Coordinates of C-alpha atoms and ligand atoms in Angstrom, one line a residue:
M4 CA 0.0 -0.2 -0.2
R5 CA 1.9 3.8 -1.0
V6 CA -0.3 6.9 -0.2
L7 CA 0.8 10.1 -1.1
G8 CA 0.0 12.7 1.2
I9 CA -0.8 16.7 1.6
E10 CA -0.7 18.6 4.4
T11 CA -1.6 22.6 3.9
S12 CA -4.1 23.5 7.1
C13 CA -1.4 26.1 8.8
D14 CA 1.6 27.6 7.4
E15 CA 3.9 24.4 6.6
T16 CA 3.3 23.1 3.1
A17 CA 3.9 19.2 3.1
A18 CA 3.8 16.5 0.8
S19 CA 5.3 12.4 1.7
V20 CA 4.6 8.9 0.5
V21 CA 4.5 6.4 3.0
A22 CA 4.0 2.6 2.3
L23 CA 2.9 -0.4 4.1
E24 CA 3.9 -3.9 2.6
A25 CA 2.4 -7.1 4.5
G26 CA 4.6 -8.1 7.6
Q27 CA 7.6 -5.4 7.4
P28 CA 6.8 -1.5 9.3
P29 CA 6.0 1.1 7.2
R30 CA 8.3 3.3 5.7
I31 CA 8.2 6.8 5.1
L32 CA 9.8 7.1 1.4
S33 CA 9.8 10.6 1.2
S34 CA 8.8 13.6 3.3
T35 CA 8.7 17.1 2.0
V36 CA 7.9 19.9 4.4
F37 CA 8.5 23.5 3.5
S38 CA 7.9 25.8 6.4
Q39 CA 6.2 29.7 5.5
I40 CA 7.8 31.0 8.9
E41 CA 10.1 33.5 7.2
E42 CA 6.5 34.7 5.6
H43 CA 4.6 35.5 8.8
A44 CA 7.8 36.3 10.8
A45 CA 7.2 40.2 10.3
F46 CA 3.7 40.0 11.3
G47 CA 4.4 38.1 14.7
G48 CA 1.8 35.3 13.8
V49 CA 0.4 33.3 10.8
V50 CA -1.5 35.6 8.5
P51 CA -4.4 33.4 6.8
E52 CA -4.1 35.2 3.4
I53 CA -0.4 34.9 3.3
A54 CA -0.6 31.5 4.3
A55 CA -2.8 30.2 1.4
R56 CA -1.0 32.5 -1.2
A57 CA 2.0 30.4 -0.2
H58 CA 0.0 27.2 0.1
V59 CA -0.9 28.1 -4.1
E60 CA 2.2 29.0 -5.1
A61 CA 4.9 26.0 -3.2
L62 CA 2.1 23.0 -3.7
D63 CA 3.0 21.7 -7.0
G64 CA 6.2 21.7 -6.6
I65 CA 6.5 20.2 -3.0
V66 CA 3.9 17.2 -4.7
E67 CA 6.4 16.7 -7.4
A68 CA 9.1 16.5 -5.2
A69 CA 7.6 13.9 -2.5
L70 CA 6.8 11.6 -5.2
E71 CA 10.5 11.9 -6.8
D72 CA 12.1 11.2 -3.3
S73 CA 10.0 8.3 -3.0
G74 CA 10.9 6.8 -6.0
V75 CA 7.3 5.8 -6.7
A76 CA 5.6 7.1 -10.2
L77 CA 1.9 8.5 -9.5
E78 CA 0.5 5.5 -10.9
D79 CA 1.7 3.2 -8.5
I80 CA 0.6 5.2 -5.4
D81 CA -2.8 3.7 -4.0
A82 CA -4.6 6.7 -2.7
I83 CA -4.2 10.6 -1.9
A84 CA -4.7 11.4 1.0
A85 CA -5.1 15.2 2.3
T86 CA -6.3 16.9 5.7
A87 CA -9.5 18.7 4.9
G88 CA -9.7 20.2 8.6
P89 CA -9.5 22.0 10.7
G90 CA -7.0 24.6 10.1
L91 CA -6.9 28.0 7.8
V92 CA -9.9 27.4 5.5
G93 CA -7.7 28.8 2.6
G94 CA -4.8 26.4 2.6
L95 CA -7.1 23.9 3.4
I96 CA -8.9 24.5 -0.2
V97 CA -5.5 24.7 -1.7
G98 CA -4.6 20.9 -0.4
L99 CA -8.2 19.5 -0.5
M100 CA -8.4 21.1 -4.2
T101 CA -5.0 19.8 -5.3
A102 CA -5.7 16.1 -4.2
K103 CA -9.1 16.1 -5.7
A104 CA -7.2 17.1 -9.1
I105 CA -4.8 14.4 -8.7
A106 CA -6.9 11.8 -7.9
A107 CA -9.0 12.5 -10.6
A108 CA -6.7 12.7 -13.1
A109 CA -4.9 9.9 -12.2
G110 CA -8.0 7.7 -11.3
K111 CA -6.8 7.1 -7.5
P112 CA -9.1 7.1 -4.4
L113 CA -8.9 10.2 -2.3
I114 CA -9.2 10.2 1.1
A115 CA -10.4 13.3 3.9
I116 CA -8.4 13.0 6.4
N117 CA -8.4 15.4 10.2
H118 CA -5.6 16.5 11.2
L119 CA -5.7 15.9 14.4
E120 CA -6.3 12.2 13.4
G121 CA -2.5 12.5 11.5
H122 CA -1.2 13.9 15.0
A123 CA -3.1 10.6 17.0
L124 CA -2.1 7.6 14.8
T125 CA 1.9 9.3 14.2
A126 CA 3.2 7.2 17.4
R127 CA 2.1 4.2 15.0
L128 CA 3.6 4.7 12.4
T129 CA 6.7 5.5 14.3
D130 CA 6.9 3.0 17.1
G131 CA 4.0 0.3 15.8
L132 CA 2.0 1.4 19.1
E133 CA -1.2 -0.5 19.9
F134 CA -4.3 0.9 21.0
P135 CA -5.6 2.1 23.2
Y136 CA -2.9 5.0 24.1
L137 CA -3.4 8.9 25.6
L138 CA -2.1 11.7 23.0
L139 CA -1.3 14.6 24.6
L140 CA -1.1 17.3 21.5
V141 CA 0.2 20.5 22.1
S142 CA 1.3 23.2 19.3
G143 CA 0.2 26.3 18.4
G144 CA -3.1 25.7 17.5
H145 CA -4.2 23.1 19.7
T146 CA -4.0 21.7 23.3
Q147 CA -5.9 18.4 23.9
I148 CA -5.3 15.6 25.7
V149 CA -7.4 12.6 23.2
L150 CA -8.1 8.7 24.4
V151 CA -6.7 7.1 20.9
K152 CA -9.2 3.9 20.7
G153 CA -8.8 2.5 17.2
V154 CA -8.6 4.3 13.8
G155 CA -11.5 6.9 13.8
D156 CA -12.3 5.8 17.3
Y157 CA -10.6 9.1 19.4
Q158 CA -12.3 10.6 23.0
R159 CA -11.1 13.7 24.0
W160 CA -10.7 13.7 27.6
A161 CA -9.0 17.5 27.8
T162 CA -8.7 20.7 25.8
T163 CA -8.1 24.3 26.8
I164 CA -10.8 26.5 27.2
D165 CA -9.1 29.6 26.0
D166 CA -5.8 29.8 24.7
A167 CA -3.7 27.0 22.6
L168 CA -0.2 26.0 25.2
G169 CA 1.7 27.3 21.4
E170 CA -0.2 30.4 21.2
A171 CA 0.3 31.3 25.5
F172 CA 4.1 31.0 24.1
D173 CA 3.9 33.1 20.8
K174 CA 2.0 36.2 22.9
T175 CA 4.7 35.8 26.0
A176 CA 7.0 36.2 23.6
K177 CA 5.4 39.2 21.7
M178 CA 5.1 40.9 25.1
L179 CA 8.5 40.6 25.8
A180 CA 9.9 41.4 22.6
L181 CA 11.7 38.3 21.5
P182 CA 11.1 37.1 17.7
Y183 CA 8.7 34.7 16.2
P184 CA 7.7 32.3 16.6
G185 CA 7.7 32.6 20.2
G186 CA 8.1 29.2 22.1
P187 CA 11.9 28.5 20.9
N188 CA 12.9 32.1 22.1
V189 CA 11.0 31.9 25.0
E190 CA 12.8 28.5 26.1
K191 CA 16.0 29.8 25.2
A192 CA 15.5 32.7 27.2
A193 CA 14.5 30.9 30.3
Q194 CA 17.3 28.8 30.6
S195 CA 19.7 31.9 31.9
G196 CA 16.6 33.1 34.3
D197 CA 15.6 32.8 37.8
A198 CA 11.9 30.3 38.1
T199 CA 11.0 31.9 41.1
R200 CA 11.5 35.5 40.8
F201 CA 8.0 35.5 39.7
I202 CA 5.1 34.0 40.9
F203 CA 2.6 33.0 38.2
P204 CA -1.1 31.4 38.4
R205 CA -0.9 27.7 37.9
P206 CA -4.3 27.6 36.0
M207 CA -6.8 25.3 36.8
K208 CA -4.6 23.2 39.0
G209 CA -6.5 20.8 41.3
S210 CA -9.3 21.7 38.9
A211 CA -11.8 18.5 39.3
Q212 CA -12.8 19.7 35.6
P213 CA -9.7 18.0 33.7
D214 CA -9.3 21.0 30.9
F215 CA -6.4 23.7 30.6
S216 CA -6.3 27.4 30.6
F217 CA -3.7 29.5 29.6
S218 CA -5.0 33.1 29.1
G219 CA -4.9 34.0 32.7
L220 CA -1.6 33.3 32.8
K221 CA -1.0 35.4 30.1
T222 CA -2.4 38.1 31.8
S223 CA 0.0 37.5 34.7
V224 CA 2.9 37.7 32.1
R225 CA 1.7 41.1 30.7
Q226 CA 1.2 42.9 34.3
A227 CA 4.8 41.3 35.2
A228 CA 6.1 42.6 31.9
T229 CA 4.2 46.2 32.4
A230 CA 5.1 46.8 36.4
V231 CA 9.3 46.0 35.5
A232 CA 9.4 47.7 32.3
P233 CA 11.5 48.6 31.2
L234 CA 12.7 45.3 30.9
S235 CA 16.9 44.5 31.0
D236 CA 17.8 41.0 29.4
Q237 CA 17.9 39.5 33.0
D238 CA 13.9 40.8 33.4
V239 CA 13.0 38.6 30.3
A240 CA 14.8 35.5 31.3
D241 CA 13.4 36.1 34.6
I242 CA 9.8 36.6 33.2
C243 CA 10.3 33.6 30.7
A244 CA 11.8 31.1 33.5
S245 CA 8.6 32.0 35.9
F246 CA 5.9 31.4 32.4
Q247 CA 8.0 28.1 32.0
A248 CA 7.9 27.2 35.5
A249 CA 4.3 27.9 36.1
V250 CA 3.5 25.9 32.3
A251 CA 5.1 22.8 33.6
D252 CA 3.4 22.8 36.7
T253 CA 0.0 23.1 35.8
L254 CA 1.0 20.6 32.6
S255 CA 2.0 18.0 34.9
D256 CA -1.5 18.4 37.1
R257 CA -3.3 18.0 34.3
V258 CA -1.5 14.9 32.9
K259 CA -1.7 13.7 36.2
R260 CA -5.0 13.0 36.1
V261 CA -5.6 11.8 33.0
L262 CA -2.9 8.9 33.7
A263 CA -4.7 7.9 36.6
R264 CA -8.2 7.8 34.4
F265 CA -6.6 6.0 32.4
R266 CA -5.6 3.0 34.6
A267 CA -8.7 3.1 36.0
E268 CA -10.8 2.6 32.3
F269 CA -8.1 0.6 31.0
P270 CA -6.4 -1.5 33.9
D271 CA -5.4 -4.7 31.5
T272 CA -3.3 -2.6 28.8
A273 CA 0.2 -4.2 29.9
V274 CA 1.7 -0.9 29.3
P275 CA -0.2 1.9 28.9
A276 CA 1.3 5.0 27.2
L277 CA 1.5 8.8 26.6
V278 CA 2.5 10.0 23.3
V279 CA 3.0 13.9 22.7
A280 CA 3.0 16.1 19.2
G281 CA 2.9 19.1 18.0
G282 CA 5.2 21.9 18.6
V283 CA 5.9 23.0 22.0
A284 CA 6.8 19.0 22.5
A285 CA 10.3 20.3 21.4
N286 CA 10.2 22.1 24.8
K287 CA 13.2 20.7 26.8
Q288 CA 11.7 21.2 30.1
I289 CA 8.5 20.3 29.2
R290 CA 9.8 17.3 28.0
A291 CA 12.0 16.2 31.0
M292 CA 8.3 16.9 33.3
L293 CA 6.6 14.7 31.1
E294 CA 9.3 11.7 30.8
K295 CA 9.6 11.8 34.6
L296 CA 5.8 11.7 35.2
C297 CA 5.3 8.7 32.9
A298 CA 8.3 6.7 34.6
K299 CA 6.5 7.6 38.0
N300 CA 3.4 6.3 37.1
G301 CA 4.3 3.3 34.5
F302 CA 3.6 4.7 31.5
A303 CA 5.4 4.3 28.4
F304 CA 6.5 8.1 27.5
I305 CA 6.6 8.4 23.6
A306 CA 7.6 11.2 21.7
P307 CA 8.1 10.9 18.1
P308 CA 11.0 12.4 16.4
M309 CA 10.1 16.5 16.3
A310 CA 9.8 16.4 12.2
L311 CA 7.0 14.0 13.0
C312 CA 5.6 15.8 16.0
T313 CA 5.2 19.3 14.1
D314 CA 3.0 19.0 10.9
N315 CA 4.0 17.3 8.1
A316 CA 2.5 14.9 5.4
A317 CA 3.5 11.3 6.4
M318 CA 1.0 11.9 9.6
I319 CA -1.6 12.4 6.7
A320 CA -0.3 9.3 4.2
W321 CA 0.0 6.9 7.3
A322 CA -3.9 8.2 8.3
G323 CA -4.4 7.6 5.4
I324 CA -3.0 3.8 5.0
E325 CA -5.2 3.3 8.5
R326 CA -8.3 4.3 7.1
L327 CA -7.6 1.9 4.1
R328 CA -6.6 -1.0 5.7
A329 CA -9.7 -0.5 8.6
D330 CA -11.8 0.4 5.2
L331 CA -13.2 3.6 6.5
V332 CA -12.9 5.4 3.3
E333 CA -15.7 7.9 2.8
P334 CA -16.9 7.0 -0.7
D335 CA -18.0 10.5 -1.0
A336 CA -14.7 12.6 -0.4
F337 CA -14.5 13.8 -3.7
D338 CA -17.8 16.2 -2.4
F339 CA -15.8 17.0 1.0
V340 CA -15.8 20.5 1.9
P341 CA -13.2 21.5 4.0
R342 CA -14.0 22.3 7.6
S343 CA -11.6 25.1 9.4
R344 CA -13.8 23.7 12.6
W345 CA -13.5 19.5 12.6
P346 CA -13.6 18.0 16.5
L347 CA -11.7 14.6 16.5
D348 CA -14.3 13.4 18.9
S349 CA -18.0 13.7 17.9
V350 CA -19.2 13.1 21.4
S351 CA -18.0 15.1 24.1
A352 CA -20.0 18.6 24.3
P353 CA -18.2 21.8 23.6
V354 CA -16.3 22.7 26.7
V355 CA -17.1 26.5 27.8
G356 CA -15.4 29.4 26.8
S357 CA -13.3 27.8 24.3
G358 CA -13.6 29.7 21.0
R359 CA -12.3 29.9 17.9
R360 CA -8.9 31.2 19.4
G361 CA -5.7 30.2 17.7
A362 CA -4.7 30.0 13.9
K363 CA -5.8 26.3 14.0
A364 CA -8.6 26.7 16.3
Ligands
KG4_661 O1 3.0 21.6 15.6 P1 3.6 22.9 15.7 O2 4.8 23.2 14.7 O3 2.1 23.9 14.9 C1 1.2 24.3 15.2 O4 0.3 25.1 15.3 O5 0.4 23.5 14.1 O6 3.3 24.1 16.7 C2 3.9 25.4 16.6 C3 3.9 26.3 17.8 C4 4.0 27.4 18.2 O7 3.4 28.1 19.1 C5 5.7 27.1 18.9 O8 6.2 28.4 19.8 C6 5.4 26.3 19.6 O9 5.2 25.3 18.8 N1 6.7 25.7 20.1 C7 7.8 25.8 21.4 C8 8.5 25.2 21.0 N2 8.8 25.3 19.9 C9 7.8 25.4 18.8 N3 6.8 26.0 22.8 C10 7.6 26.0 23.2 N4 9.0 25.6 23.9 C11 9.5 25.1 22.5 N5 10.9 24.9 22.0
ZN662 ZN1 -1.0 20.1 13.9

């Protein structure tokens, strides 16, 4: 089985070919990612119009490169899988329309993929993980903990009621005049900072509601920054370190609850696992905290390579393969309309206050 995947839901234009042969682990034959970061940097965030235009300009070449790198001719591809949501609708239209055109011209099936499903199934591509397991997705647009029970079978156990965690990092960076994207720069500044100088709130810590909230923390950062302005490099470092400590602390509390819930609901899982995905998973302090928490609670901690944690098309091609072999391909994918909002789990009610925030909300 060989599937061509296309991803255009935010600011990465990506294409990939993934293959699965009987009795062998899956193989990523190619994975091309063009990041638009430079085009958005001057604006301090992703500008949807610029993103959509950049996808139009880049996608043909990226698909061609992915096919060429894979050594597989289009006629030997079994299906085309494309992200159809959630995300910025302009980019989704570009990716899905391109996929429809390729599939129609080549006479291949089309598979419309939920971007979050791509993140959710990546650990099966990289680590052959068995269901069920937990996924912590922490990116610029999403902050969720999802129970992954099977292909197409997901339960959202926690979500943010306001900002995504990556967004909180990006906004903190902006307030401190650090360059975009904020996460890596906040992490770097934090290394020389005193995490005890500012005591920021730990939103939701101890709450029986399992969700996340980061907007109050952001407000506290703004107040601290205003109070000590003009900011020296040391002030910035101390605010970043204190912010990161608050994030790690609140994240640890939230994840701990969910690990306990998994244990209670799936007592027979031999080695329960927590998988991380999303750009924030690159943060060393957060990673170390999660690793320790998992070890303490008897969970395997699975962090796919960074290139597969952040947005890419291999995860979309892989989700296509998973759907093909589970016979879960919608027959009318050619009629599928891109969806800017598309929850993975249609069962969980929306959380009050969770708004359309963030580039990919
Ligand atoms: O998954 P991703 O590349 O794109 C999506 O949003 O889907 O995640 C990007 C987000 C940005 O908000 C960025 O600031 C954050 O991940 N990020 C980090 C780090 N590296 C990237 N946040 C904290 N620490 C980092 N080292
Ligand atoms: Zn993503």
